[in-house]
JSON list of C-alpha atoms in Angstrom, two decimals:
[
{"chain": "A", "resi": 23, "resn": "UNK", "atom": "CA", "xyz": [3.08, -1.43, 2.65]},
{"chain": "A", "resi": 24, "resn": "UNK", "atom": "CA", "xyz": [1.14, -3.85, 0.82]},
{"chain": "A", "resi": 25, "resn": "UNK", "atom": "CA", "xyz": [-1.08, -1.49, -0.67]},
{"chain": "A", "resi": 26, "resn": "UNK", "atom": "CA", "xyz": [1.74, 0.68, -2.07]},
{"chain": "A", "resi": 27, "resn": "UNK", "atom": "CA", "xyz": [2.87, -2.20, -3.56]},
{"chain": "A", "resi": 28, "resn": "UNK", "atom": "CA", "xyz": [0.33, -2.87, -5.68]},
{"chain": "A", "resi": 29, "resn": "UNK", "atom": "CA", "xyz": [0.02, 1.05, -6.37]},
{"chain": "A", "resi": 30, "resn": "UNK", "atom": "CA", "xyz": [3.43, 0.53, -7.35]},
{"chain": "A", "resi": 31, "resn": "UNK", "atom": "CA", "xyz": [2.65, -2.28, -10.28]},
{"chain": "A", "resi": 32, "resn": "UNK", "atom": "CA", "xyz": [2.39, -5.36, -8.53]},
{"chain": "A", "resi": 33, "resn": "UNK", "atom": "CA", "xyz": [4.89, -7.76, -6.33]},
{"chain": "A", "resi": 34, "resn": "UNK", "atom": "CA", "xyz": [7.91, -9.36, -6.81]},
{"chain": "A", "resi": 35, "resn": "UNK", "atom": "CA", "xyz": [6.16, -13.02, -6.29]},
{"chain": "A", "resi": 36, "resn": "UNK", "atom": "CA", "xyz": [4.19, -11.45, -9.42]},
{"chain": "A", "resi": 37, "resn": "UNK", "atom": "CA", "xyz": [7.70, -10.86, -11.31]},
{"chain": "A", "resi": 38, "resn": "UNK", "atom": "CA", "xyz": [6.96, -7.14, -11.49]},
{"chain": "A", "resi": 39, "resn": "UNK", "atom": "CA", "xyz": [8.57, -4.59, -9.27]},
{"chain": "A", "resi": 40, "resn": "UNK", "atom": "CA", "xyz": [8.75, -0.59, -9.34]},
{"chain": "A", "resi": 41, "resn": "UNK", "atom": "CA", "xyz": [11.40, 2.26, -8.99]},
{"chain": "A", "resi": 42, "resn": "UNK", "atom": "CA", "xyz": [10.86, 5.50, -8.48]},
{"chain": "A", "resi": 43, "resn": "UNK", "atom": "CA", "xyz": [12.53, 8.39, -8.39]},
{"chain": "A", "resi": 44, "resn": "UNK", "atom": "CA", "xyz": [11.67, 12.00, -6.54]},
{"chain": "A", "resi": 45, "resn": "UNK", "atom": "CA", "xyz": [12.97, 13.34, -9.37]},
{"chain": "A", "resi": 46, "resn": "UNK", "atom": "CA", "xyz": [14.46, 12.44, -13.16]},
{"chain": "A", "resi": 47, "resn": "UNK", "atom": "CA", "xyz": [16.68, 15.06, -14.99]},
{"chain": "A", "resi": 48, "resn": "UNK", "atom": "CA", "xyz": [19.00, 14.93, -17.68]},
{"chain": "A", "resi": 49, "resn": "UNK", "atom": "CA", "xyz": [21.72, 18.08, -18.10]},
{"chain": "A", "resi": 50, "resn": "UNK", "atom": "CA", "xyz": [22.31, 19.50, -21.68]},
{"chain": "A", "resi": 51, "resn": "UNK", "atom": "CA", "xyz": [24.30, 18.49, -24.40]},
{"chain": "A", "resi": 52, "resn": "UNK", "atom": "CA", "xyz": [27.20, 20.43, -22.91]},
{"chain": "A", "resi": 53, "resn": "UNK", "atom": "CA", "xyz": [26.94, 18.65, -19.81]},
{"chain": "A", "resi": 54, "resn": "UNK", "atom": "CA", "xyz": [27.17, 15.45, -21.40]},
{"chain": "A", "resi": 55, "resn": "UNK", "atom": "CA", "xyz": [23.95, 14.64, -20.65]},
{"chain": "A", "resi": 56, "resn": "UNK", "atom": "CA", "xyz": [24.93, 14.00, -16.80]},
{"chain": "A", "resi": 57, "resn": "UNK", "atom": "CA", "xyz": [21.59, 12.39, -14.91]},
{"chain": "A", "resi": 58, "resn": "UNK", "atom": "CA", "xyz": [20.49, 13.99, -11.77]},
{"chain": "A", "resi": 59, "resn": "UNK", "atom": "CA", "xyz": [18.54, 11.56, -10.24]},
{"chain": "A", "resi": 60, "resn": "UNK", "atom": "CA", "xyz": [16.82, 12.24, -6.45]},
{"chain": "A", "resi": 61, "resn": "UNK", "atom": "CA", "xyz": [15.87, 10.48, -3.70]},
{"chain": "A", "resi": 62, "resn": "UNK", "atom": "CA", "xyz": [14.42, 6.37, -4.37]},
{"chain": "A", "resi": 63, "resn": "UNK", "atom": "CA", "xyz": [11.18, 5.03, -3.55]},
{"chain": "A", "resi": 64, "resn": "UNK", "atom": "CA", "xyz": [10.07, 1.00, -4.20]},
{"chain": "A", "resi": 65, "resn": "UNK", "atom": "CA", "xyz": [10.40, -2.61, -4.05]},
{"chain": "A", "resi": 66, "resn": "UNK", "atom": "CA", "xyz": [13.47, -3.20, -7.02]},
{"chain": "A", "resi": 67, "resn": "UNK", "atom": "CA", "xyz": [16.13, -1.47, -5.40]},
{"chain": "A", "resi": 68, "resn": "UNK", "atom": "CA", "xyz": [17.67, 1.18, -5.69]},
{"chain": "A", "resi": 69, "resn": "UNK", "atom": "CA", "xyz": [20.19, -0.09, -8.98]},
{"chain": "A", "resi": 70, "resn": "UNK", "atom": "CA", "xyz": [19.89, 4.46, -10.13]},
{"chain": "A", "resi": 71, "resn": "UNK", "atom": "CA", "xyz": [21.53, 5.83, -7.75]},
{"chain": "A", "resi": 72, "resn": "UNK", "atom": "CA", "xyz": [24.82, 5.13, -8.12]},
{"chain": "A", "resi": 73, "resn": "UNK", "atom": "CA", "xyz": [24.90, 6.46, -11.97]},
{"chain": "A", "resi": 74, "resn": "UNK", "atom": "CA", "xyz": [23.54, 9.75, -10.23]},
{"chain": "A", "resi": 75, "resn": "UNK", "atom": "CA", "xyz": [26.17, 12.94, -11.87]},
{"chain": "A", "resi": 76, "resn": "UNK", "atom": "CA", "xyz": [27.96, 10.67, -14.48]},
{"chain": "A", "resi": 77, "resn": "UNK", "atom": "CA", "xyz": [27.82, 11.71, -17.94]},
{"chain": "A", "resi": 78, "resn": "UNK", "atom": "CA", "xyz": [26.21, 9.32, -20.63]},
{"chain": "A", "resi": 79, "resn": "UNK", "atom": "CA", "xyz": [28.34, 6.94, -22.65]},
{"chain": "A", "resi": 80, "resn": "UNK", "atom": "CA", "xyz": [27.96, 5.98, -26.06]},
{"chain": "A", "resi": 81, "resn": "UNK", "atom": "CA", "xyz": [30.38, 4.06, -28.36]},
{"chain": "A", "resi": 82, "resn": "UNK", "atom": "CA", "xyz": [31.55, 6.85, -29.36]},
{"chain": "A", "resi": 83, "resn": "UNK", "atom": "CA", "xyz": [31.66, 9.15, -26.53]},
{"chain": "A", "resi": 84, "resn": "UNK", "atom": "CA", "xyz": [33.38, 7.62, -23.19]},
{"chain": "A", "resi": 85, "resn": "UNK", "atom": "CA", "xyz": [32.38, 9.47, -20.66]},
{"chain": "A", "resi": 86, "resn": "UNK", "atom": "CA", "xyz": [32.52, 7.09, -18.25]},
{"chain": "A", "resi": 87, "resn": "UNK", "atom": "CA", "xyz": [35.18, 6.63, -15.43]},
{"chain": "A", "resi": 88, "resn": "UNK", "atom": "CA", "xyz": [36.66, 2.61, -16.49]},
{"chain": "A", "resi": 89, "resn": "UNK", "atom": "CA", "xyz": [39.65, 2.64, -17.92]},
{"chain": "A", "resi": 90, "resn": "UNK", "atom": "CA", "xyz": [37.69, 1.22, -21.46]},
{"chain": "A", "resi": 91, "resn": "UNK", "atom": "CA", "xyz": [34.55, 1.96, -22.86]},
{"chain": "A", "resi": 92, "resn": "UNK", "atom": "CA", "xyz": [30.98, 0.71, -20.84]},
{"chain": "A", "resi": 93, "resn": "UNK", "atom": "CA", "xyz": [29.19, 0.95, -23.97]},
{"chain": "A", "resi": 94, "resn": "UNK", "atom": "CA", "xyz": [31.09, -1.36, -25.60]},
{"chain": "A", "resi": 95, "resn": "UNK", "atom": "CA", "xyz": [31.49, -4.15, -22.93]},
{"chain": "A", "resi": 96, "resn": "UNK", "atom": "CA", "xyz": [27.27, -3.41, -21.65]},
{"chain": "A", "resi": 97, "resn": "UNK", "atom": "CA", "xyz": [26.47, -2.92, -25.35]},
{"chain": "A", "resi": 98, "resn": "UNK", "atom": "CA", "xyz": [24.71, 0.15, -25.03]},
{"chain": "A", "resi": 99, "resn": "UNK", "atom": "CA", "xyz": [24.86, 3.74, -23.89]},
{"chain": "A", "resi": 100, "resn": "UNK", "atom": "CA", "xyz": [23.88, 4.66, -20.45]},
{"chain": "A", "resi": 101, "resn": "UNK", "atom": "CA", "xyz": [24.96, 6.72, -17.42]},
{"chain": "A", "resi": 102, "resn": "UNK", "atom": "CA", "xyz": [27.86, 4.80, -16.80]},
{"chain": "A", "resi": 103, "resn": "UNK", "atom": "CA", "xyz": [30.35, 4.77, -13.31]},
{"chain": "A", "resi": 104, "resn": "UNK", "atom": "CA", "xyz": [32.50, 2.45, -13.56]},
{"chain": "A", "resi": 105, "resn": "UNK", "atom": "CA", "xyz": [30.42, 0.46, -15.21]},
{"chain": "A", "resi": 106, "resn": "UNK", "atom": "CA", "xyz": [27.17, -0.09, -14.20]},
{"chain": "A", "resi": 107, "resn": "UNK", "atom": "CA", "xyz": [24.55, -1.12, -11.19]},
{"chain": "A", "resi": 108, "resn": "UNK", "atom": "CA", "xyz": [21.47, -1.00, -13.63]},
{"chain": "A", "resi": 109, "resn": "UNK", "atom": "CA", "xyz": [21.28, -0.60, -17.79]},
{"chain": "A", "resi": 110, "resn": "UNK", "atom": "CA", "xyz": [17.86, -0.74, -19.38]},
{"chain": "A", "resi": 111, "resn": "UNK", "atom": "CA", "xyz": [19.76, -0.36, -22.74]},
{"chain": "A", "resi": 112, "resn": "UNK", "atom": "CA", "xyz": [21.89, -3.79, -22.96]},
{"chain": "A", "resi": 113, "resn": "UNK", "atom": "CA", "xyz": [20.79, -6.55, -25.02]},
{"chain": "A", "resi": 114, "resn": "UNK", "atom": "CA", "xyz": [17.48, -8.36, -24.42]},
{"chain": "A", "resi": 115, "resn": "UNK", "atom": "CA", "xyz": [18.42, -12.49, -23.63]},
{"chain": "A", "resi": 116, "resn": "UNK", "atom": "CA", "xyz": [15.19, -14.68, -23.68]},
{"chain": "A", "resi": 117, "resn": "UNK", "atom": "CA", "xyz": [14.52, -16.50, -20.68]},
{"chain": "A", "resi": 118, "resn": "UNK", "atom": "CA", "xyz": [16.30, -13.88, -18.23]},
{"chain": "A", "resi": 119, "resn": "UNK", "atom": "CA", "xyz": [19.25, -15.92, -17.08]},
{"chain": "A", "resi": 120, "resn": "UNK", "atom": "CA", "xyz": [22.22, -15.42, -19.48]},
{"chain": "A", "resi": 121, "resn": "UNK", "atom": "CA", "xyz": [26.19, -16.56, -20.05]},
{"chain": "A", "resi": 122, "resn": "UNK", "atom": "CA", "xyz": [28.27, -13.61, -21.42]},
{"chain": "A", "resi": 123, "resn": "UNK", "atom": "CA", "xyz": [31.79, -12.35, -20.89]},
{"chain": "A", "resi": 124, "resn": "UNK", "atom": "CA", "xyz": [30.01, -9.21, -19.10]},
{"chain": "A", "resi": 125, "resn": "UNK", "atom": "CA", "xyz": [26.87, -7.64, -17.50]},
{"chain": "A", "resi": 126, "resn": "UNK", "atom": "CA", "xyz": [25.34, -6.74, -21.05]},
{"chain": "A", "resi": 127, "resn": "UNK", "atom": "CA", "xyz": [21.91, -8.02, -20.86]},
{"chain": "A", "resi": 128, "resn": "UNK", "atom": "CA", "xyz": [18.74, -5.51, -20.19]},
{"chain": "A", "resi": 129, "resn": "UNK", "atom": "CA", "xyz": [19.19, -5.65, -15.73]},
{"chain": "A", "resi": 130, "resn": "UNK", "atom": "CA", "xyz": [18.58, -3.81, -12.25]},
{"chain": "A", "resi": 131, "resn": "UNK", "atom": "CA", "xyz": [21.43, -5.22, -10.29]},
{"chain": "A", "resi": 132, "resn": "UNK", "atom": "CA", "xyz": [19.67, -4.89, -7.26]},
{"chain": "A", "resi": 133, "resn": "UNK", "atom": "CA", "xyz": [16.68, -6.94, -8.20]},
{"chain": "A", "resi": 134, "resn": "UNK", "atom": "CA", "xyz": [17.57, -9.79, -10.28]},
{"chain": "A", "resi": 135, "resn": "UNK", "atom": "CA", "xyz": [21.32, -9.12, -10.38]},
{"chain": "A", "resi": 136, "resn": "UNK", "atom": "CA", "xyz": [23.67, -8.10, -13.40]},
{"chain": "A", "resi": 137, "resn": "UNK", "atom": "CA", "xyz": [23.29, -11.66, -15.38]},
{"chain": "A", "resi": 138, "resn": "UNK", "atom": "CA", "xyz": [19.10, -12.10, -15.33]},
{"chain": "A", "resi": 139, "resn": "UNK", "atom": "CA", "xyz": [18.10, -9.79, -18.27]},
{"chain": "A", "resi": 140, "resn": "UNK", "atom": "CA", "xyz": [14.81, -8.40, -16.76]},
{"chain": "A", "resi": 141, "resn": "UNK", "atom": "CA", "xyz": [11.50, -9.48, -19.31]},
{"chain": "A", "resi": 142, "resn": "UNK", "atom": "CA", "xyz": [9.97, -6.04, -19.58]},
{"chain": "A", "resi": 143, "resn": "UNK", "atom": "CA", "xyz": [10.89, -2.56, -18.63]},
{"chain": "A", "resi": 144, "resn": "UNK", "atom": "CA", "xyz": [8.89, 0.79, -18.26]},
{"chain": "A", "resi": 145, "resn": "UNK", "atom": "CA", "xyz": [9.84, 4.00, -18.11]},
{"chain": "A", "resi": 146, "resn": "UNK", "atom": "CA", "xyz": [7.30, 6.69, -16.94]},
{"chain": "A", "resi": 147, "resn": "UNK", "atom": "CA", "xyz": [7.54, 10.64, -16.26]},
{"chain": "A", "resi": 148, "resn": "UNK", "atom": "CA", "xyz": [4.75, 13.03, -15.46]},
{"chain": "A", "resi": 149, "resn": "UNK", "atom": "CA", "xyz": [5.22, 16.45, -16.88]},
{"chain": "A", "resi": 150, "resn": "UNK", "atom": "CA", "xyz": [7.33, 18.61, -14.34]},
{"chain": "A", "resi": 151, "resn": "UNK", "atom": "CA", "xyz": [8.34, 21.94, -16.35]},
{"chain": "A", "resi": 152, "resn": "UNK", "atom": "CA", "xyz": [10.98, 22.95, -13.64]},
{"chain": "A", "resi": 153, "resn": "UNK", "atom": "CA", "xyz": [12.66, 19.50, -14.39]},
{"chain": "A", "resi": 154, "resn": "UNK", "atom": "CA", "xyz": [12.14, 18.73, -17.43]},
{"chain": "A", "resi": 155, "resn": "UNK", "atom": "CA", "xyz": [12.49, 22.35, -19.39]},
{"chain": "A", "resi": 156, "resn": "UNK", "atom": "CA", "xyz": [13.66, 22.06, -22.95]},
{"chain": "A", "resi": 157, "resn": "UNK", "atom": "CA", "xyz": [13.98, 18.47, -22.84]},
{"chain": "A", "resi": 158, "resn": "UNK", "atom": "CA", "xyz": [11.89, 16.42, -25.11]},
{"chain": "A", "resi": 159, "resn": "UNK", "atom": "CA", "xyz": [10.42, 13.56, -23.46]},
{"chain": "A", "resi": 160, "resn": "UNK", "atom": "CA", "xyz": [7.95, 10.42, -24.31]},
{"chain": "A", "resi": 161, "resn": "UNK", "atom": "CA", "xyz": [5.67, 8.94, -21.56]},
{"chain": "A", "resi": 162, "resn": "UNK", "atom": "CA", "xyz": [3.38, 6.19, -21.21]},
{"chain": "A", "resi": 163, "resn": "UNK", "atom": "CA", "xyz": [1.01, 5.15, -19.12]},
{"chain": "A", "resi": 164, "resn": "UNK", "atom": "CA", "xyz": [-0.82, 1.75, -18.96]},
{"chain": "A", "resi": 165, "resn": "UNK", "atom": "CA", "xyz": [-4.39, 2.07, -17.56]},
{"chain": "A", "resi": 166, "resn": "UNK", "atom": "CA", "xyz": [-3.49, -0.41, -14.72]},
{"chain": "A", "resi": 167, "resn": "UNK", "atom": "CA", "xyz": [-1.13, 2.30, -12.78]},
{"chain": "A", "resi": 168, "resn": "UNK", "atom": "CA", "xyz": [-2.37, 5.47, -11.09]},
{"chain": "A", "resi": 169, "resn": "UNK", "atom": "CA", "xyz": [-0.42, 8.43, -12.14]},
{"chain": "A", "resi": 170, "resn": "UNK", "atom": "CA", "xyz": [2.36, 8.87, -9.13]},
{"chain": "A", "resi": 171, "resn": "UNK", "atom": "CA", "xyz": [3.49, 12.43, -7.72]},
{"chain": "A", "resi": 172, "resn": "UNK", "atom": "CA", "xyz": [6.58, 11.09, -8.79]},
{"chain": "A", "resi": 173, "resn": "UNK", "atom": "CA", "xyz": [9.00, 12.06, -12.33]},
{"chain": "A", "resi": 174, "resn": "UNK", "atom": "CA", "xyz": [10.50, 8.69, -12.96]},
{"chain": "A", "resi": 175, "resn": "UNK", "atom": "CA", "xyz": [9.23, 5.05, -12.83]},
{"chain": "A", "resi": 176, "resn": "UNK", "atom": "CA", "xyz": [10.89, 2.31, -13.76]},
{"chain": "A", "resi": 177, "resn": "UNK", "atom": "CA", "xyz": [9.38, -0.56, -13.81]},
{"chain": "A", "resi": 178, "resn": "UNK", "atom": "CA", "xyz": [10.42, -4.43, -14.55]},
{"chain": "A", "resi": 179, "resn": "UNK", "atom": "CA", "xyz": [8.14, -7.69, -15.40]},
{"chain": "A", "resi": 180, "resn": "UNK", "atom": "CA", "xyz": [10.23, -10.84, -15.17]},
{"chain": "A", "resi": 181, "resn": "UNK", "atom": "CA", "xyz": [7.64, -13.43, -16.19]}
]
């Protein structure tokens, strides 16, 4: 356990913890861009999951399933339910801990909750051509991971 840990980017004493995903896709624009997400691996929580099959919300597209708009209240689009359990697109607060009418800050509920907006986050994908066909996609790697057999990492440094 220990060693996947730190295969994983470190422990939570060291404020950074790791999500992964068996797999990472995103439908087409006629889908909405509804995320398929599969099974989770780490030490974060699992904050994905429960976005997995919604459609992604914008200001100007509500596609989620609240009565208003996610975007709007979390400040950013994401893969909204009803609203959210994780969104790495909310505002960034200094100093993590943060006072606002709603969960809009830059969290994974499961790991610091929905009012600590999380330091750092990474996003990671190894090519995958059956999951990733036709859809453009950026990925970085910092020479202090190994490469996992994985298509999505997500992970957050909180000091």
């Amino acid at each position: 356990m220990e060693s996947e840990k730190k295969k994983g980017g470190g422990t939570q004493e060291e404020g950074k913890v790791f999500a992964e995903y068996a797999s990472f896709r995103v439908e087409p624009e006629a889908d909405f861009y509804k995320l398929r997400v599969g099974r989770y691996h780490g030490n974060a929580g699992d904050s994905l999951t429960w976005h997995n099959g919604k459609q992604f919300t914008t200001l100007d597209r509500d596609h989620d399933t609240y009565t208003g708009n996610c975007a709007h209240y979390q400040k950013g689009g994401w893969w909204y339910n009803s609203c959210a359990h994780s969104n790495l697109n909310g505002v960034w607060y200094r100093g993590g801990h943060y006072r606002s009418r709603y969960q809009d800050g830059v969290y994974w509920a499961e790991f610091r909750g929905g009012a600590y907006s999380l330091k750092k986050v990474l996003s990671m994908s190894e090519d995958n051509d059956r999951t990733f066909s036709g859809i453009k996609r950026d990925c970085a790697l910092d020479d202090r991971h190994e490469q996992h057999n994985t298509t999505f990492t997500c992970e957050t440094h909180t000091k």
